């Protein structure tokens, strides 16, 4: 077997998690990631006939039985992933019954998957139904997005409009807008169901006064979405309370959408 720490998916995941930590978005054990792995990603790196442990889950994921995911560990710090991937990450396969998962690698100290596994796997299920090449669900705590959620509140229209008006890139990168959940208890099936519901319409779901979920076909796409939202939120926070004289206007956003051929959420513009 080749060294799994050198597998391209692993190298990229470790770099991404390290980057998220360095951005200041994943304090302590904040944030979590799940990454759908294909057979060709793990072939030669992992003996998938060897199950280390079977870990029960609190919900039914039979729709994605047999699929294999790289998932951050509960209580683990993004800060530490690069120094000890095998303890901070795990590779698990959804068992045939959909109610358990089989640990194939990682969580070396006896740990288990993130407390947000319900939100992750429920999100994978809805996104795979929409886009079979979606592989990543990323949850992080970007500072300005959280700050903005205290000012703008949970209206998706208000939140999306504010982000779109801060910079030209916003409507281009997320023309469908952003989903926003009111504050909810995290780590539960309920927040998982609510998040997955939002991700049927958008690829971003803001958790008010907590953080954000972003999805994508690969790590770059999910991260790129989140960083674009966070950049707009930063511009919003830098100018909040100021007399903004030059936000992008509704008609300008419409012009942009026409030239770029964007399938945007038309109800969000006046
Ligand atoms: O796992 O971010 O939402 C730490 C969290 C919970
Ligand atoms: Zn969180």
JSON list of N, CA and C in Angstrom, two decimals, residues 200-247:
[
{"chain": "A", "resi": 200, "resn": "UNK", "atom": "N", "xyz": [-31.06, 22.79, -1.06]},
{"chain": "A", "resi": 200, "resn": "UNK", "atom": "CA", "xyz": [-31.75, 22.41, -2.29]},
{"chain": "A", "resi": 200, "resn": "UNK", "atom": "C", "xyz": [-31.81, 23.60, -3.24]},
{"chain": "A", "resi": 201, "resn": "UNK", "atom": "N", "xyz": [-31.83, 24.80, -2.68]},
{"chain": "A", "resi": 201, "resn": "UNK", "atom": "CA", "xyz": [-32.01, 26.02, -3.47]},
{"chain": "A", "resi": 201, "resn": "UNK", "atom": "C", "xyz": [-30.71, 26.79, -3.70]},
{"chain": "A", "resi": 202, "resn": "UNK", "atom": "N", "xyz": [-29.80, 26.69, -2.76]},
{"chain": "A", "resi": 202, "resn": "UNK", "atom": "CA", "xyz": [-28.55, 27.48, -2.82]},
{"chain": "A", "resi": 202, "resn": "UNK", "atom": "C", "xyz": [-27.38, 26.57, -2.45]},
{"chain": "A", "resi": 203, "resn": "UNK", "atom": "N", "xyz": [-26.18, 27.04, -2.71]},
{"chain": "A", "resi": 203, "resn": "UNK", "atom": "CA", "xyz": [-25.00, 26.25, -2.31]},
{"chain": "A", "resi": 203, "resn": "UNK", "atom": "C", "xyz": [-24.33, 26.80, -1.06]},
{"chain": "A", "resi": 204, "resn": "UNK", "atom": "N", "xyz": [-24.98, 27.83, -0.51]},
{"chain": "A", "resi": 204, "resn": "UNK", "atom": "CA", "xyz": [-24.48, 28.44, 0.73]},
{"chain": "A", "resi": 204, "resn": "UNK", "atom": "C", "xyz": [-25.62, 28.50, 1.72]},
{"chain": "A", "resi": 205, "resn": "UNK", "atom": "N", "xyz": [-25.34, 28.11, 2.96]},
{"chain": "A", "resi": 205, "resn": "UNK", "atom": "CA", "xyz": [-26.33, 28.29, 4.02]},
{"chain": "A", "resi": 205, "resn": "UNK", "atom": "C", "xyz": [-25.63, 28.94, 5.22]},
{"chain": "A", "resi": 206, "resn": "UNK", "atom": "N", "xyz": [-26.08, 30.14, 5.55]},
{"chain": "A", "resi": 206, "resn": "UNK", "atom": "CA", "xyz": [-25.53, 30.85, 6.71]},
{"chain": "A", "resi": 206, "resn": "UNK", "atom": "C", "xyz": [-26.27, 30.38, 7.95]},
{"chain": "A", "resi": 207, "resn": "UNK", "atom": "N", "xyz": [-25.51, 30.03, 8.96]},
{"chain": "A", "resi": 207, "resn": "UNK", "atom": "CA", "xyz": [-26.10, 29.72, 10.27]},
{"chain": "A", "resi": 207, "resn": "UNK", "atom": "C", "xyz": [-25.94, 30.99, 11.12]},
{"chain": "A", "resi": 208, "resn": "UNK", "atom": "N", "xyz": [-27.04, 31.68, 11.34]},
{"chain": "A", "resi": 208, "resn": "UNK", "atom": "CA", "xyz": [-27.02, 32.95, 12.06]},
{"chain": "A", "resi": 208, "resn": "UNK", "atom": "C", "xyz": [-26.24, 32.83, 13.38]},
{"chain": "A", "resi": 209, "resn": "UNK", "atom": "N", "xyz": [-25.38, 33.80, 13.62]},
{"chain": "A", "resi": 209, "resn": "UNK", "atom": "CA", "xyz": [-24.53, 33.85, 14.83]},
{"chain": "A", "resi": 209, "resn": "UNK", "atom": "C", "xyz": [-23.78, 32.55, 15.11]},
{"chain": "A", "resi": 210, "resn": "UNK", "atom": "N", "xyz": [-23.46, 31.83, 14.05]},
{"chain": "A", "resi": 210, "resn": "UNK", "atom": "CA", "xyz": [-22.66, 30.61, 14.21]},
{"chain": "A", "resi": 210, "resn": "UNK", "atom": "C", "xyz": [-21.62, 30.46, 13.10]},
{"chain": "A", "resi": 211, "resn": "UNK", "atom": "N", "xyz": [-22.06, 30.42, 11.85]},
{"chain": "A", "resi": 211, "resn": "UNK", "atom": "CA", "xyz": [-21.09, 30.16, 10.78]},
{"chain": "A", "resi": 211, "resn": "UNK", "atom": "C", "xyz": [-21.76, 29.96, 9.45]},
{"chain": "A", "resi": 212, "resn": "UNK", "atom": "N", "xyz": [-21.20, 29.10, 8.64]},
{"chain": "A", "resi": 212, "resn": "UNK", "atom": "CA", "xyz": [-21.67, 28.96, 7.26]},
{"chain": "A", "resi": 212, "resn": "UNK", "atom": "C", "xyz": [-21.45, 27.52, 6.77]},
{"chain": "A", "resi": 213, "resn": "UNK", "atom": "N", "xyz": [-22.32, 27.08, 5.87]},
{"chain": "A", "resi": 213, "resn": "UNK", "atom": "CA", "xyz": [-22.11, 25.84, 5.12]},
{"chain": "A", "resi": 213, "resn": "UNK", "atom": "C", "xyz": [-21.95, 26.20, 3.65]},
{"chain": "A", "resi": 214, "resn": "UNK", "atom": "N", "xyz": [-20.97, 25.61, 3.02]},
{"chain": "A", "resi": 214, "resn": "UNK", "atom": "CA", "xyz": [-20.79, 25.76, 1.58]},
{"chain": "A", "resi": 214, "resn": "UNK", "atom": "C", "xyz": [-20.57, 24.39, 0.97]},
{"chain": "A", "resi": 215, "resn": "UNK", "atom": "N", "xyz": [-21.08, 24.21, -0.24]},
{"chain": "A", "resi": 215, "resn": "UNK", "atom": "CA", "xyz": [-20.92, 22.91, -0.91]},
{"chain": "A", "resi": 215, "resn": "UNK", "atom": "C", "xyz": [-20.30, 23.12, -2.28]},
{"chain": "A", "resi": 216, "resn": "UNK", "atom": "N", "xyz": [-19.75, 22.05, -2.83]},
{"chain": "A", "resi": 216, "resn": "UNK", "atom": "CA", "xyz": [-19.17, 22.17, -4.16]},
{"chain": "A", "resi": 216, "resn": "UNK", "atom": "C", "xyz": [-18.66, 20.84, -4.67]},
{"chain": "A", "resi": 217, "resn": "UNK", "atom": "N", "xyz": [-18.25, 20.88, -5.93]},
{"chain": "A", "resi": 217, "resn": "UNK", "atom": "CA", "xyz": [-17.74, 19.66, -6.56]},
{"chain": "A", "resi": 217, "resn": "UNK", "atom": "C", "xyz": [-16.38, 19.28, -6.03]},
{"chain": "A", "resi": 218, "resn": "UNK", "atom": "N", "xyz": [-15.64, 20.26, -5.60]},
{"chain": "A", "resi": 218, "resn": "UNK", "atom": "CA", "xyz": [-14.33, 19.97, -5.01]},
{"chain": "A", "resi": 218, "resn": "UNK", "atom": "C", "xyz": [-14.05, 20.98, -3.91]},
{"chain": "A", "resi": 219, "resn": "UNK", "atom": "N", "xyz": [-12.91, 20.82, -3.27]},
{"chain": "A", "resi": 219, "resn": "UNK", "atom": "CA", "xyz": [-12.58, 21.68, -2.13]},
{"chain": "A", "resi": 219, "resn": "UNK", "atom": "C", "xyz": [-12.45, 23.13, -2.56]},
{"chain": "A", "resi": 220, "resn": "UNK", "atom": "N", "xyz": [-11.86, 23.36, -3.72]},
{"chain": "A", "resi": 220, "resn": "UNK", "atom": "CA", "xyz": [-11.70, 24.74, -4.20]},
{"chain": "A", "resi": 220, "resn": "UNK", "atom": "C", "xyz": [-13.04, 25.42, -4.41]},
{"chain": "A", "resi": 221, "resn": "UNK", "atom": "N", "xyz": [-13.97, 24.68, -4.98]},
{"chain": "A", "resi": 221, "resn": "UNK", "atom": "CA", "xyz": [-15.26, 25.30, -5.28]},
{"chain": "A", "resi": 221, "resn": "UNK", "atom": "C", "xyz": [-16.01, 25.66, -3.99]},
{"chain": "A", "resi": 222, "resn": "UNK", "atom": "N", "xyz": [-16.05, 24.74, -3.04]},
{"chain": "A", "resi": 222, "resn": "UNK", "atom": "CA", "xyz": [-16.74, 25.03, -1.77]},
{"chain": "A", "resi": 222, "resn": "UNK", "atom": "C", "xyz": [-16.04, 26.18, -1.04]},
{"chain": "A", "resi": 223, "resn": "UNK", "atom": "N", "xyz": [-14.71, 26.13, -1.00]},
{"chain": "A", "resi": 223, "resn": "UNK", "atom": "CA", "xyz": [-13.96, 27.19, -0.33]},
{"chain": "A", "resi": 223, "resn": "UNK", "atom": "C", "xyz": [-14.13, 28.52, -1.05]},
{"chain": "A", "resi": 224, "resn": "UNK", "atom": "N", "xyz": [-14.06, 28.49, -2.38]},
{"chain": "A", "resi": 224, "resn": "UNK", "atom": "CA", "xyz": [-14.17, 29.71, -3.16]},
{"chain": "A", "resi": 224, "resn": "UNK", "atom": "C", "xyz": [-15.51, 30.41, -2.95]},
{"chain": "A", "resi": 225, "resn": "UNK", "atom": "N", "xyz": [-16.56, 29.62, -2.84]},
{"chain": "A", "resi": 225, "resn": "UNK", "atom": "CA", "xyz": [-17.87, 30.18, -2.56]},
{"chain": "A", "resi": 225, "resn": "UNK", "atom": "C", "xyz": [-17.88, 30.88, -1.20]},
{"chain": "A", "resi": 226, "resn": "UNK", "atom": "N", "xyz": [-17.39, 30.16, -0.21]},
{"chain": "A", "resi": 226, "resn": "UNK", "atom": "CA", "xyz": [-17.41, 30.71, 1.16]},
{"chain": "A", "resi": 226, "resn": "UNK", "atom": "C", "xyz": [-16.53, 31.95, 1.25]},
{"chain": "A", "resi": 227, "resn": "UNK", "atom": "N", "xyz": [-15.36, 31.92, 0.61]},
{"chain": "A", "resi": 227, "resn": "UNK", "atom": "CA", "xyz": [-14.48, 33.10, 0.74]},
{"chain": "A", "resi": 227, "resn": "UNK", "atom": "C", "xyz": [-15.07, 34.31, 0.02]},
{"chain": "A", "resi": 228, "resn": "UNK", "atom": "N", "xyz": [-15.85, 34.06, -1.03]},
{"chain": "A", "resi": 228, "resn": "UNK", "atom": "CA", "xyz": [-16.48, 35.19, -1.73]},
{"chain": "A", "resi": 228, "resn": "UNK", "atom": "C", "xyz": [-17.58, 35.81, -0.87]},
{"chain": "A", "resi": 229, "resn": "UNK", "atom": "N", "xyz": [-18.36, 34.95, -0.20]},
{"chain": "A", "resi": 229, "resn": "UNK", "atom": "CA", "xyz": [-19.37, 35.46, 0.75]},
{"chain": "A", "resi": 229, "resn": "UNK", "atom": "C", "xyz": [-18.68, 36.23, 1.87]},
{"chain": "A", "resi": 230, "resn": "UNK", "atom": "N", "xyz": [-17.62, 35.65, 2.40]},
{"chain": "A", "resi": 230, "resn": "UNK", "atom": "CA", "xyz": [-16.93, 36.28, 3.53]},
{"chain": "A", "resi": 230, "resn": "UNK", "atom": "C", "xyz": [-16.30, 37.62, 3.12]},
{"chain": "A", "resi": 231, "resn": "UNK", "atom": "N", "xyz": [-15.79, 37.70, 1.90]},
{"chain": "A", "resi": 231, "resn": "UNK", "atom": "CA", "xyz": [-15.21, 38.96, 1.43]},
{"chain": "A", "resi": 231, "resn": "UNK", "atom": "C", "xyz": [-16.29, 40.04, 1.36]},
{"chain": "A", "resi": 232, "resn": "UNK", "atom": "N", "xyz": [-17.45, 39.67, 0.81]},
{"chain": "A", "resi": 232, "resn": "UNK", "atom": "CA", "xyz": [-18.55, 40.63, 0.74]},
{"chain": "A", "resi": 232, "resn": "UNK", "atom": "C", "xyz": [-18.99, 41.04, 2.15]},
{"chain": "A", "resi": 233, "resn": "UNK", "atom": "N", "xyz": [-19.04, 40.06, 3.05]},
{"chain": "A", "resi": 233, "resn": "UNK", "atom": "CA", "xyz": [-19.43, 40.36, 4.43]},
{"chain": "A", "resi": 233, "resn": "UNK", "atom": "C", "xyz": [-18.41, 41.28, 5.10]},
{"chain": "A", "resi": 234, "resn": "UNK", "atom": "N", "xyz": [-17.16, 41.10, 4.76]},
{"chain": "A", "resi": 234, "resn": "UNK", "atom": "CA", "xyz": [-16.12, 41.98, 5.30]},
{"chain": "A", "resi": 234, "resn": "UNK", "atom": "C", "xyz": [-16.32, 43.41, 4.80]},
{"chain": "A", "resi": 235, "resn": "UNK", "atom": "N", "xyz": [-16.61, 43.54, 3.51]},
{"chain": "A", "resi": 235, "resn": "UNK", "atom": "CA", "xyz": [-16.87, 44.88, 2.96]},
{"chain": "A", "resi": 235, "resn": "UNK", "atom": "C", "xyz": [-18.10, 45.49, 3.62]},
{"chain": "A", "resi": 236, "resn": "UNK", "atom": "N", "xyz": [-19.09, 44.65, 3.86]},
{"chain": "A", "resi": 236, "resn": "UNK", "atom": "CA", "xyz": [-20.30, 45.13, 4.54]},
{"chain": "A", "resi": 236, "resn": "UNK", "atom": "C", "xyz": [-19.93, 45.65, 5.94]},
{"chain": "A", "resi": 237, "resn": "UNK", "atom": "N", "xyz": [-19.16, 44.85, 6.67]},
{"chain": "A", "resi": 237, "resn": "UNK", "atom": "CA", "xyz": [-18.82, 45.24, 8.04]},
{"chain": "A", "resi": 237, "resn": "UNK", "atom": "C", "xyz": [-17.89, 46.45, 8.09]},
{"chain": "A", "resi": 238, "resn": "UNK", "atom": "N", "xyz": [-17.04, 46.59, 7.07]},
{"chain": "A", "resi": 238, "resn": "UNK", "atom": "CA", "xyz": [-16.13, 47.75, 7.04]},
{"chain": "A", "resi": 238, "resn": "UNK", "atom": "C", "xyz": [-16.90, 49.05, 6.79]},
{"chain": "A", "resi": 239, "resn": "UNK", "atom": "N", "xyz": [-18.08, 48.92, 6.18]},
{"chain": "A", "resi": 239, "resn": "UNK", "atom": "CA", "xyz": [-18.82, 50.12, 5.80]},
{"chain": "A", "resi": 239, "resn": "UNK", "atom": "C", "xyz": [-20.14, 50.26, 6.57]},
{"chain": "A", "resi": 240, "resn": "UNK", "atom": "N", "xyz": [-20.41, 49.34, 7.47]},
{"chain": "A", "resi": 240, "resn": "UNK", "atom": "CA", "xyz": [-21.67, 49.42, 8.21]},
{"chain": "A", "resi": 240, "resn": "UNK", "atom": "C", "xyz": [-21.64, 50.68, 9.10]},
{"chain": "A", "resi": 241, "resn": "UNK", "atom": "N", "xyz": [-22.74, 51.38, 9.12]},
{"chain": "A", "resi": 241, "resn": "UNK", "atom": "CA", "xyz": [-22.78, 52.62, 9.91]},
{"chain": "A", "resi": 241, "resn": "UNK", "atom": "C", "xyz": [-22.25, 53.82, 9.14]},
{"chain": "A", "resi": 242, "resn": "UNK", "atom": "N", "xyz": [-21.63, 53.56, 7.98]},
{"chain": "A", "resi": 242, "resn": "UNK", "atom": "CA", "xyz": [-21.15, 54.66, 7.13]},
{"chain": "A", "resi": 242, "resn": "UNK", "atom": "C", "xyz": [-22.29, 55.07, 6.19]},
{"chain": "A", "resi": 243, "resn": "UNK", "atom": "N", "xyz": [-22.18, 56.24, 5.64]},
{"chain": "A", "resi": 243, "resn": "UNK", "atom": "CA", "xyz": [-23.15, 56.67, 4.65]},
{"chain": "A", "resi": 243, "resn": "UNK", "atom": "C", "xyz": [-22.69, 56.11, 3.29]},
{"chain": "A", "resi": 244, "resn": "UNK", "atom": "N", "xyz": [-23.12, 54.89, 2.99]},
{"chain": "A", "resi": 244, "resn": "UNK", "atom": "CA", "xyz": [-22.65, 54.26, 1.73]},
{"chain": "A", "resi": 244, "resn": "UNK", "atom": "C", "xyz": [-23.20, 55.03, 0.54]},
{"chain": "A", "resi": 245, "resn": "UNK", "atom": "N", "xyz": [-22.32, 55.55, -0.27]},
{"chain": "A", "resi": 245, "resn": "UNK", "atom": "CA", "xyz": [-22.77, 56.36, -1.41]},
{"chain": "A", "resi": 245, "resn": "UNK", "atom": "C", "xyz": [-22.70, 55.60, -2.72]},
{"chain": "A", "resi": 246, "resn": "UNK", "atom": "N", "xyz": [-22.11, 54.44, -2.69]},
{"chain": "A", "resi": 246, "resn": "UNK", "atom": "CA", "xyz": [-21.82, 53.79, -3.96]},
{"chain": "A", "resi": 246, "resn": "UNK", "atom": "C", "xyz": [-21.98, 52.27, -3.93]},
{"chain": "A", "resi": 247, "resn": "UNK", "atom": "N", "xyz": [-23.06, 51.79, -3.32]},
{"chain": "A", "resi": 247, "resn": "UNK", "atom": "CA", "xyz": [-23.36, 50.36, -3.44]},
{"chain": "A", "resi": 247, "resn": "UNK", "atom": "C", "xyz": [-23.75, 50.06, -4.89]}
]
